[in-house]
């Protein structure tokens, strides 16, 4: 039974809003993917690809991703510390301010205000809102941890703290700018330095928003779902510290073959390869935690999402280091290979883990059985097939594109014009569009299942289903 | 070597030493049980 002094209302609200923004992100994603196939679908000036694309990425990362981080962190911290939230009022303020920030971001992006820095497009007034939001969140979580009744800190708390501190530093440094008017600013850094700072931010946003928090969730929700502890807490701690020591040096792998100094590029390359070790430390810990429990892959829908999620994390963290090698980067950089890498991360790793967490939270907090386990299983397959149908064709497309760009005639002239290489992409972009629709149907089924669960008339609470078993 | 490079090397070395100490502490035989207890405690009923 839930401890009545824990604040679960706030978790419920964040789950609701992250679902709303998650649906927006996927819907806009599907629209932009079809805009690439058919340019007539651009309705200017507000609904063009250029304006909708950052809405897709920001709604995905900050609305769906960070919304789920808020919900799960606020849930986990109370239980891992055996301590109610430090301030319920602050949490409530955070909820409203979060939605205000997302709406302000969407409106200004639609109006065409942008810093043009990828994943940091919002102009300076919204930057200030983001900083307030994050500080409020961080203070509440950290104060709860400080006041904890549980002496030992479970690994999820470490990842949570890293994310809180990491995002704050990255965002502040990259946001440094000189405002010229209410919605226009100029970066505090110039030229190559600007690019270097920006990708230090960009890559570590992947680390601190799309890696550390899902790992915190994975380490918490996997044992809670299977009922058995993780394989090794000590291994998780070493993997955590090595990840923290290594990640911050890798940003320049986004800038290979650019005017960024060679030694900075080489440093990024070396640390990116070293990152395989801590990443796989967590993957292996996850797999070994399933010793004697693999039957749950069949019986427990939560475990399916979690184990496939960590598997895609494992694949990402092999593919990423490979992309960080100069010669490999020279081939795939600027091609459709890279969006495929991103989407195995976001749709395969982050979203699979988030789905499991939300199913768990909703059944646990409401004390009700999930409305339909078969629908959850269908959602799993749609998410998996949708993601693979997205990523695999785009890797092939990337290799084809790179091959065509590099093809030369005997006299040294290029074999293909740029336009010819674009035309070759159409079948792959169709596959991506269809994959997006499949994934979105999965999201709609997920939301329907959650909605029916919470609105269901009284039913006896069941621990079995709360932990995901059919 | 200029001062900036020496500082850079010093910081890198310092970070490495801190990391090595964390590994030694985490895997010390004396603290084995203490370092594993959290994974059982988190499974307690909420
Ligand atoms: C060891 C771990 C990883 C390494 C070394 C790595 C490396 C890279 C590299 C080198 C690129 C740039 C490719 C190019 O433009 O040529 C890239 C892009 C990207 N990666 Fe990863 N990756 C890792 C894991 C992940 C994970 C887990 C995610 C989770 C979602 C992710 C998300 C992204 C994103 C969003 C981009 C796109 C940046 C852009 O818009 O240009 N990566 N990664």
Coordinates of C-alpha atoms and ligand atoms in Angstrom, one line a residue:
Chain A
X1 CA 0.0 0.0 0.0
X2 CA 1.2 3.5 -0.8
X3 CA 2.5 5.6 2.2
X4 CA -0.2 8.2 2.5
X5 CA 2.3 11.0 3.4
X6 CA 4.0 10.7 0.0
X7 CA 2.8 13.2 -2.7
X8 CA 1.4 11.1 -5.5
X9 CA -0.9 13.8 -6.9
X10 CA 2.0 15.6 -8.4
X11 CA 3.4 12.4 -10.0
X12 CA 0.0 11.8 -11.5
X13 CA -0.2 15.3 -12.9
X14 CA 3.3 15.1 -14.5
X15 CA 2.4 11.8 -16.0
X16 CA -0.6 13.3 -17.6
X17 CA 1.3 16.3 -19.0
X18 CA 4.2 14.2 -20.3
X19 CA 1.7 12.1 -22.2
X20 CA 0.1 15.2 -23.7
X21 CA 3.5 16.5 -24.9
X22 CA 4.7 13.1 -25.9
X23 CA 1.7 12.8 -28.2
X24 CA 2.3 16.3 -29.6
X25 CA 6.0 15.4 -30.3
X26 CA 5.1 12.2 -32.2
X27 CA 2.3 13.8 -34.1
X28 CA 4.5 16.7 -35.3
X29 CA 7.3 14.2 -36.0
X30 CA 4.9 12.3 -38.4
X31 CA 3.9 15.6 -40.0
X32 CA 7.5 16.7 -40.6
X33 CA 8.5 13.3 -42.0
X34 CA 5.7 13.6 -44.6
X35 CA 6.8 17.2 -45.3
X36 CA 10.1 15.8 -46.4
X37 CA 8.4 13.5 -48.9
X38 CA 5.9 16.1 -50.1
X39 CA 7.0 19.8 -49.8
X40 CA 3.4 20.8 -50.6
X41 CA 2.6 19.9 -47.1
X42 CA 4.5 23.0 -45.9
X43 CA 1.9 25.7 -45.0
X44 CA 3.8 28.9 -44.5
X45 CA 4.8 30.8 -42.6
X46 CA 3.9 29.0 -39.4
X47 CA 3.6 25.3 -40.4
X48 CA 6.8 24.9 -42.4
X49 CA 9.4 22.2 -41.8
X50 CA 11.8 24.8 -40.4
X51 CA 9.4 25.8 -37.7
X52 CA 7.8 22.5 -36.9
X53 CA 11.1 20.5 -36.7
X54 CA 12.3 22.3 -33.5
X55 CA 8.8 21.9 -32.1
X56 CA 9.1 18.2 -32.6
X57 CA 12.5 17.9 -31.0
X58 CA 11.8 20.2 -28.1
X59 CA 8.4 18.7 -27.4
X60 CA 10.1 15.3 -27.5
X61 CA 13.0 16.1 -25.3
X62 CA 11.6 18.7 -22.9
X63 CA 7.9 17.9 -22.9
X64 CA 7.9 14.1 -23.1
X65 CA 11.4 13.3 -21.8
X66 CA 11.8 15.9 -19.1
X67 CA 8.1 15.6 -18.2
X68 CA 8.6 11.9 -17.5
X69 CA 11.8 12.7 -15.6
X70 CA 9.8 15.0 -13.3
X71 CA 7.1 12.4 -12.7
X72 CA 9.5 9.5 -12.0
X73 CA 12.1 11.5 -10.0
X74 CA 9.4 12.9 -7.7
X75 CA 8.1 9.4 -7.3
X76 CA 11.4 7.6 -6.7
X77 CA 13.0 10.2 -4.4
X78 CA 10.3 9.9 -1.8
X79 CA 10.5 6.1 -1.7
X80 CA 14.3 5.8 -1.9
X81 CA 14.7 8.3 0.9
X82 CA 11.7 7.1 2.8
X83 CA 10.8 10.7 3.2
X84 CA 7.9 12.9 1.8
X85 CA 8.8 15.6 -0.7
X86 CA 10.6 18.6 0.8
X87 CA 8.0 21.0 -0.5
X88 CA 4.7 20.1 -2.1
X89 CA 4.1 23.8 -2.9
X90 CA 7.3 24.0 -4.9
X91 CA 6.3 20.8 -6.8
X92 CA 3.0 22.3 -7.7
X93 CA 4.6 25.5 -8.9
X94 CA 7.0 23.4 -10.9
X95 CA 4.1 21.7 -12.7
X96 CA 2.4 24.9 -13.8
X97 CA 5.7 26.6 -14.7
X98 CA 6.7 23.5 -16.7
X99 CA 3.6 23.7 -18.9
X100 CA 3.9 27.5 -19.2
X101 CA 7.5 27.1 -20.4
X102 CA 6.6 24.4 -22.9
X103 CA 3.7 26.5 -24.3
X104 CA 5.9 29.6 -24.5
X105 CA 8.6 27.6 -26.3
X106 CA 6.1 26.2 -28.8
X107 CA 4.5 29.6 -29.5
X108 CA 7.8 31.4 -30.0
X109 CA 9.2 28.7 -32.2
X110 CA 6.1 28.8 -34.3
X111 CA 6.5 32.5 -34.7
X112 CA 10.0 31.9 -35.9
X113 CA 12.0 33.1 -32.9
X114 CA 15.1 30.9 -32.6
X115 CA 18.7 31.1 -31.4
X116 CA 19.4 28.5 -34.2
X117 CA 21.4 26.4 -31.7
X118 CA 20.1 22.8 -32.0
X119 CA 18.3 21.6 -28.9
X120 CA 18.7 25.1 -27.4
X121 CA 16.6 27.1 -29.9
X122 CA 14.5 29.0 -27.4
X123 CA 15.4 32.7 -27.0
X124 CA 16.7 34.2 -23.7
X125 CA 13.4 35.0 -21.9
X126 CA 12.5 31.3 -22.1
X127 CA 16.0 30.3 -21.1
X128 CA 15.4 32.2 -17.9
X129 CA 12.1 30.2 -17.4
X130 CA 14.0 27.0 -18.0
X131 CA 16.6 27.9 -15.4
X132 CA 13.9 28.8 -12.8
X133 CA 12.1 25.6 -13.5
X134 CA 15.2 23.4 -13.1
X135 CA 16.3 25.2 -10.0
X136 CA 12.9 24.7 -8.3
X137 CA 13.0 21.0 -9.3
X138 CA 16.6 20.5 -8.2
X139 CA 16.2 22.2 -4.8
X140 CA 13.1 20.0 -4.0
X141 CA 14.8 16.8 -4.9
X142 CA 18.2 17.6 -3.3
X143 CA 16.5 18.8 -0.1
X144 CA 14.5 15.6 0.1
X145 CA 17.7 13.6 -0.4
X146 CA 19.4 15.6 2.4
X147 CA 16.6 15.0 4.8
X148 CA 16.4 11.3 3.9
X149 CA 15.7 8.6 6.5
X150 CA 17.5 5.9 4.5
X151 CA 21.2 6.0 5.2
X152 CA 22.5 4.2 2.0
X153 CA 21.9 5.9 -1.3
X154 CA 20.6 3.6 -4.0
X155 CA 22.2 4.0 -7.4
X156 CA 19.2 5.7 -8.9
X157 CA 19.7 8.7 -6.5
X158 CA 23.2 9.1 -7.8
X159 CA 22.0 9.3 -11.4
X160 CA 19.3 11.7 -10.4
X161 CA 21.7 14.0 -8.7
X162 CA 24.1 13.9 -11.6
X163 CA 21.3 14.8 -14.0
X164 CA 20.2 17.7 -11.8
X165 CA 23.7 19.2 -11.5
X166 CA 24.8 18.3 -15.0
X167 CA 21.8 19.9 -16.8
X168 CA 22.1 23.0 -14.7
X169 CA 25.7 23.6 -15.6
X170 CA 25.4 22.7 -19.3
X171 CA 22.3 24.9 -19.8
X172 CA 23.7 27.9 -18.0
X173 CA 27.0 27.8 -19.9
X174 CA 25.5 27.3 -23.3
X175 CA 22.8 29.9 -22.7
X176 CA 25.2 32.8 -22.1
X177 CA 24.1 35.4 -24.6
X178 CA 23.8 39.1 -25.1
X179 CA 20.1 40.1 -25.6
X180 CA 19.5 42.5 -28.5
X181 CA 15.8 42.7 -28.0
X182 CA 13.0 40.8 -26.3
X183 CA 13.3 37.9 -28.7
X184 CA 16.7 38.2 -30.2
X185 CA 20.1 37.5 -28.6
X186 CA 23.7 36.9 -29.7
X187 CA 25.8 34.1 -28.3
X188 CA 28.4 35.1 -25.8
X189 CA 30.9 32.9 -27.8
X190 CA 32.1 33.4 -31.3
X191 CA 32.8 31.1 -34.2
X192 CA 34.6 27.8 -33.4
X193 CA 34.3 28.4 -29.7
X194 CA 30.6 28.8 -30.0
X195 CA 30.4 25.5 -31.9
X196 CA 32.6 23.8 -29.3
X197 CA 30.6 25.0 -26.3
X198 CA 27.3 24.2 -28.1
X199 CA 28.3 20.6 -28.8
X200 CA 29.7 20.2 -25.4
X201 CA 26.1 21.1 -24.3
X202 CA 24.5 19.1 -27.0
X203 CA 26.3 15.9 -26.3
X204 CA 26.0 16.2 -22.6
X205 CA 22.3 16.9 -22.9
X206 CA 22.2 13.4 -24.3
X207 CA 24.2 12.3 -21.2
X208 CA 22.4 14.2 -18.5
X209 CA 18.8 14.2 -20.0
X210 CA 18.6 11.1 -22.2
X211 CA 21.0 8.8 -20.4
X212 CA 21.4 9.4 -16.7
X213 CA 17.7 9.8 -15.9
X214 CA 16.6 6.7 -17.9
X215 CA 19.3 4.8 -16.1
X216 CA 18.0 6.0 -12.8
X217 CA 14.6 4.8 -13.8
X218 CA 15.8 1.5 -15.2
X219 CA 17.7 0.7 -12.0
X220 CA 14.6 1.5 -9.9
X221 CA 11.8 0.1 -12.0
X222 CA 13.5 -3.2 -13.2
X223 CA 13.9 -4.6 -9.7
X224 CA 10.5 -3.3 -8.7
X225 CA 8.9 -5.0 -11.7
X226 CA 10.7 -8.3 -11.4
X227 CA 10.7 -8.4 -7.6
X228 CA 14.4 -9.3 -7.5
X229 CA 17.3 -6.9 -6.8
X230 CA 19.8 -5.8 -9.4
X231 CA 22.8 -8.1 -9.9
X232 CA 25.5 -5.8 -8.4
X233 CA 25.1 -2.4 -6.7
X234 CA 28.9 -2.0 -6.6
X235 CA 29.1 -2.5 -10.4
X236 CA 26.4 0.1 -10.8
X237 CA 28.4 2.6 -8.8
X238 CA 31.6 2.1 -10.7
X239 CA 29.7 2.3 -14.0
X240 CA 28.1 5.6 -12.7
X241 CA 31.4 7.3 -11.7
X242 CA 33.2 6.2 -14.9
X243 CA 30.3 7.5 -17.0
X244 CA 30.4 10.8 -15.1
X245 CA 34.2 11.1 -15.5
X246 CA 34.1 10.3 -19.2
X247 CA 31.0 11.9 -20.7
X248 CA 32.0 15.6 -20.4
X249 CA 35.0 15.2 -22.7
X250 CA 33.2 13.8 -25.7
X251 CA 31.2 16.8 -27.2
X252 CA 33.7 17.5 -29.9
X253 CA 32.9 14.2 -31.6
X254 CA 30.1 16.2 -33.3
X255 CA 32.7 18.5 -34.8
X256 CA 35.2 16.1 -36.4
X257 CA 36.9 17.5 -39.5
X258 CA 36.0 21.1 -38.5
X259 CA 38.3 24.0 -37.5
X260 CA 38.0 22.8 -33.8
X261 CA 41.7 22.0 -32.8
X262 CA 42.8 18.5 -33.7
X263 CA 43.7 17.6 -30.2
X264 CA 40.2 18.5 -28.9
X265 CA 38.7 16.2 -31.6
X266 CA 41.1 13.4 -30.7
X267 CA 40.3 13.7 -27.0
X268 CA 36.6 13.5 -27.8
X269 CA 37.2 10.4 -30.0
X270 CA 39.2 8.6 -27.3
X271 CA 36.8 9.4 -24.5
X272 CA 33.8 8.3 -26.7
X273 CA 35.4 4.9 -27.2
X274 CA 36.2 4.6 -23.5
X275 CA 32.5 5.3 -22.9
X276 CA 31.6 1.8 -24.1
X277 CA 32.8 0.4 -20.7
X278 CA 30.5 2.3 -18.3
X279 CA 27.6 2.1 -20.7
X280 CA 27.9 -1.7 -21.0
X281 CA 28.5 -1.9 -17.2
X282 CA 24.9 -0.9 -16.8
X283 CA 23.7 -3.1 -19.7
X284 CA 25.4 -6.2 -18.3
X285 CA 24.2 -5.4 -14.8
X286 CA 20.7 -5.2 -16.3
X287 CA 21.0 -8.6 -18.1
X288 CA 22.6 -10.3 -15.1
X289 CA 19.7 -9.0 -12.9
X290 CA 17.5 -11.2 -15.1
X291 CA 19.3 -14.4 -14.1
X292 CA 16.6 -17.0 -13.3
X293 CA 14.0 -14.4 -14.3
X294 CA 14.1 -14.5 -18.1
X295 CA 10.6 -16.2 -18.1
X296 CA 9.3 -12.8 -17.0
X297 CA 10.0 -11.5 -20.5
X298 CA 7.0 -13.6 -21.5
X299 CA 4.9 -13.0 -18.5
X300 CA 5.5 -9.4 -17.5
X301 CA 4.9 -6.7 -20.0
X302 CA 6.9 -4.2 -17.9
X303 CA 10.0 -6.3 -18.2
X304 CA 9.7 -6.5 -22.0
X305 CA 9.8 -2.7 -22.2
X306 CA 12.7 -2.4 -19.8
X307 CA 14.9 -5.1 -21.2
X308 CA 14.3 -4.0 -24.8
X309 CA 15.0 -0.5 -23.7
X310 CA 18.4 -1.4 -22.1
X311 CA 19.2 -3.4 -25.2
X312 CA 18.8 -0.4 -27.4
X313 CA 20.9 1.6 -25.0
X314 CA 23.6 -1.0 -25.4
X315 CA 23.3 -0.8 -29.2
X316 CA 23.4 3.0 -29.1
X317 CA 26.5 3.0 -27.0
X318 CA 28.3 0.8 -29.5
X319 CA 27.1 2.7 -32.5
X320 CA 27.9 6.1 -31.0
X321 CA 31.6 5.4 -30.3
X322 CA 31.9 4.0 -33.8
X323 CA 30.5 7.3 -35.2
X324 CA 33.1 9.2 -33.1
X325 CA 36.0 7.7 -35.1
X326 CA 37.3 10.3 -37.6
X327 CA 37.2 8.0 -40.7
X328 CA 33.8 6.6 -39.9
X329 CA 32.5 10.1 -39.2
X330 CA 33.8 11.3 -42.6
X331 CA 31.5 8.8 -44.2
X332 CA 28.2 9.1 -42.3
X333 CA 28.3 12.7 -41.0
X334 CA 25.5 14.8 -42.6
X335 CA 23.7 11.7 -43.8
X336 CA 20.5 10.1 -42.8
X337 CA 22.5 7.6 -40.7
X338 CA 22.6 10.1 -37.8
X339 CA 18.8 10.7 -37.4
X340 CA 18.6 6.9 -37.3
X341 CA 21.1 6.8 -34.4
X342 CA 19.1 9.5 -32.6
X343 CA 15.8 7.7 -33.0
X344 CA 17.0 4.3 -31.8
X345 CA 18.0 6.3 -28.7
X346 CA 14.8 8.3 -28.3
X347 CA 12.2 5.7 -29.5
X348 CA 14.1 2.6 -28.5
X349 CA 15.9 3.5 -25.3
X350 CA 14.3 6.5 -23.6
X351 CA 10.7 5.9 -24.7
X352 CA 10.7 2.1 -23.9
X353 CA 11.9 2.8 -20.4
X354 CA 9.5 5.7 -19.9
X355 CA 6.5 3.6 -21.1
X356 CA 7.4 0.9 -18.5
X357 CA 7.7 3.6 -15.8
X358 CA 4.4 5.2 -16.6
X359 CA 2.5 1.8 -16.7
X360 CA 4.0 1.0 -13.3
X361 CA 3.3 4.4 -11.8
X362 CA -0.3 4.5 -13.0
X363 CA -1.2 1.1 -11.7
X364 CA 0.7 1.5 -8.5
X365 CA -0.6 5.0 -7.6
X366 CA -4.2 4.2 -8.5
X367 CA -4.0 0.7 -6.9
X368 CA -5.8 -0.7 -9.9
X369 CA -5.1 -3.4 -12.4
X370 CA -4.1 -2.2 -15.9
X371 CA -7.2 -1.9 -18.0
X372 CA -5.8 -4.3 -20.7
X373 CA -2.5 -6.2 -20.6
X374 CA -3.0 -7.4 -24.2
X375 CA -3.2 -3.8 -25.3
X376 CA 0.0 -3.1 -23.4
X377 CA 1.6 -6.0 -25.3
X378 CA 0.3 -4.6 -28.6
X379 CA 1.7 -1.3 -27.7
X380 CA 5.1 -2.9 -27.1
X381 CA 5.1 -4.5 -30.5
X382 CA 4.0 -1.3 -32.3
X383 CA 6.7 0.6 -30.5
X384 CA 9.3 -2.0 -31.4
X385 CA 8.3 -2.4 -35.0
X386 CA 7.7 1.4 -35.5
X387 CA 11.2 2.1 -34.2
X388 CA 13.0 -0.6 -36.2
X389 CA 11.2 0.3 -39.4
X390 CA 12.3 3.9 -38.7
X391 CA 16.0 3.2 -38.0
X392 CA 17.0 0.3 -40.2
X393 CA 15.9 1.9 -43.5
X394 CA 17.6 5.2 -42.5
X395 CA 20.9 3.5 -41.8
X396 CA 20.7 1.9 -45.2
X397 CA 19.8 5.3 -46.6
X398 CA 22.7 6.9 -44.9
X399 CA 25.2 4.5 -46.3
X400 CA 23.7 4.8 -49.8
X401 CA 23.8 8.6 -49.5
X402 CA 27.4 8.6 -48.3
X403 CA 28.4 6.2 -51.1
X404 CA 26.8 8.4 -53.7
X405 CA 28.3 11.6 -52.4
X406 CA 31.8 10.0 -52.4
X407 CA 31.5 8.3 -55.8
X408 CA 33.9 9.8 -58.4
X409 CA 34.4 9.5 -62.1
X410 CA 37.8 8.7 -63.5
X411 CA 38.5 12.3 -64.2
X412 CA 37.9 13.2 -60.5
X413 CA 34.4 14.8 -61.0
X414 CA 31.5 13.7 -58.9
X415 CA 29.4 10.9 -60.3
X416 CA 26.1 12.1 -58.9
X417 CA 24.6 15.5 -58.5
X418 CA 23.2 16.3 -55.0
X419 CA 19.7 16.2 -56.4
X420 CA 20.2 12.7 -57.7
X421 CA 21.2 11.6 -54.2
X422 CA 18.1 13.2 -52.7
X423 CA 15.8 11.4 -55.1
X424 CA 17.2 8.1 -54.0
X425 CA 16.1 8.8 -50.5
X426 CA 12.3 8.8 -51.2
X427 CA 11.6 5.1 -50.6
X428 CA 13.4 5.3 -47.3
X429 CA 11.6 8.4 -46.2
X430 CA 8.3 6.7 -47.1
X431 CA 9.3 3.8 -44.8
X432 CA 10.1 6.4 -42.1
X433 CA 6.7 8.1 -42.4
X434 CA 4.9 4.8 -42.2
X435 CA 7.0 3.7 -39.2
X436 CA 6.1 7.0 -37.5
X437 CA 2.4 6.3 -38.0
X438 CA 2.8 2.8 -36.6
X439 CA 4.7 4.2 -33.6
X440 CA 2.0 6.9 -33.1
X441 CA -0.8 4.3 -33.1
X442 CA 1.2 2.6 -30.3
X443 CA 1.2 5.8 -28.4
X444 CA -2.5 6.3 -28.8
X445 CA -3.2 2.8 -27.6
X446 CA -0.9 3.4 -24.6
X447 CA -2.8 6.6 -23.7
X448 CA -6.1 4.9 -24.1
X449 CA -5.0 2.1 -21.8
X450 CA -3.8 4.5 -19.2
X451 CA -7.0 6.5 -19.5
X452 CA -9.2 3.5 -19.1
X453 CA -7.2 2.3 -16.1
X454 CA -7.6 5.5 -14.2
X455 CA -11.2 6.0 -15.0
X456 CA -12.2 2.4 -14.4
X457 CA -14.8 1.9 -11.7
X458 CA -13.6 0.5 -8.4
X459 CA -11.6 -2.7 -8.6
X460 CA -9.7 -4.6 -6.0
X461 CA -6.0 -3.6 -5.9
X462 CA -3.7 -6.3 -7.2
X463 CA 0.0 -6.4 -6.5
X464 CA 0.5 -8.9 -9.3
X465 CA -0.7 -6.5 -12.0
X466 CA 0.8 -3.5 -10.3
X467 CA 4.1 -5.2 -11.0
X468 CA 3.1 -5.9 -14.6
X469 CA 2.2 -9.6 -14.5
X470 CA -0.7 -10.8 -16.6
Chain B
X1 CA 55.4 22.7 -21.6
X2 CA 53.6 25.9 -20.6
X3 CA 51.7 26.4 -17.4
X4 CA 48.3 25.9 -19.1
X5 CA 49.4 22.4 -20.2
X6 CA 50.8 21.5 -16.8
X7 CA 47.6 22.6 -15.2
X8 CA 45.6 20.6 -17.7
X9 CA 47.7 17.5 -17.0
X10 CA 47.5 18.1 -13.3
X11 CA 43.7 18.2 -13.4
X12 CA 43.5 15.1 -15.5
X13 CA 45.8 13.2 -13.2
X14 CA 43.9 14.5 -10.2
X15 CA 40.6 13.3 -11.6
X16 CA 42.1 9.9 -12.4
X17 CA 43.3 9.5 -8.8
X18 CA 39.9 10.4 -7.5
X19 CA 38.3 7.8 -9.8
X20 CA 40.8 5.2 -8.7
X21 CA 40.0 5.9 -5.1
X22 CA 36.3 5.5 -5.7
X23 CA 36.9 2.1 -7.3
X24 CA 39.1 0.9 -4.4
X25 CA 36.6 2.1 -1.9
X26 CA 33.6 0.6 -3.7
X27 CA 35.3 -2.8 -4.1
X28 CA 37.0 -3.0 -0.8
X29 CA 36.2 -6.3 0.8
X30 CA 35.5 -4.6 4.2
X31 CA 32.7 -2.6 2.7
X32 CA 31.2 -5.4 0.5
X33 CA 28.0 -5.8 2.5
X34 CA 27.6 -2.1 3.1
X35 CA 27.9 -1.3 -0.6
X36 CA 25.3 -3.9 -1.6
X37 CA 22.7 -3.3 1.1
X38 CA 20.9 -0.5 -0.8
X39 CA 19.8 -2.9 -3.6
X40 CA 17.8 -5.0 -1.1
X41 CA 16.5 -2.1 0.9
X42 CA 15.0 -0.5 -2.2
X43 CA 12.8 -3.5 -2.6
X44 CA 11.1 -3.0 0.8
X45 CA 7.4 -2.2 0.6
X46 CA 6.8 1.4 -0.2
Ligands
LIG1 C1 28.6 6.0 -25.8 C2 27.5 6.7 -26.1 C3 27.3 7.5 -27.4 C4 28.2 8.1 -28.2 C5 29.7 8.0 -28.1 C6 27.5 8.8 -29.2 C7 28.1 9.5 -30.3 C8 27.4 10.3 -31.2 C9 28.0 11.0 -32.3 C10 29.5 10.9 -32.7 C11 27.1 11.7 -32.9 C12 27.2 12.6 -34.1 C13 27.1 11.9 -35.4 C14 27.3 12.9 -36.5 O1 26.6 13.9 -36.6 O2 28.2 12.6 -37.3 C15 25.8 11.5 -32.2 C16 24.6 12.1 -32.4 C17 23.5 12.0 -31.6 N1 23.3 11.1 -30.6 FE1 24.7 9.8 -29.9 N2 26.2 8.7 -29.0 C18 26.0 7.9 -27.9 C19 24.8 7.5 -27.3 C20 23.6 8.2 -27.5 C21 22.4 7.9 -26.8 C22 22.2 6.9 -25.6 C23 21.5 8.8 -27.2 C24 20.1 8.8 -26.7 C25 19.1 9.3 -27.3 C26 22.1 9.6 -28.3 C27 21.5 10.6 -29.0 C28 22.1 11.3 -30.0 C29 21.5 12.5 -30.6 C30 20.2 13.2 -30.2 C31 22.4 12.9 -31.6 C32 22.2 14.0 -32.7 C33 22.9 15.2 -32.6 C34 22.5 16.0 -33.8 O3 21.4 16.5 -33.9 O4 23.4 16.2 -34.6 N3 23.4 9.1 -28.4 N4 26.1 10.6 -31.1

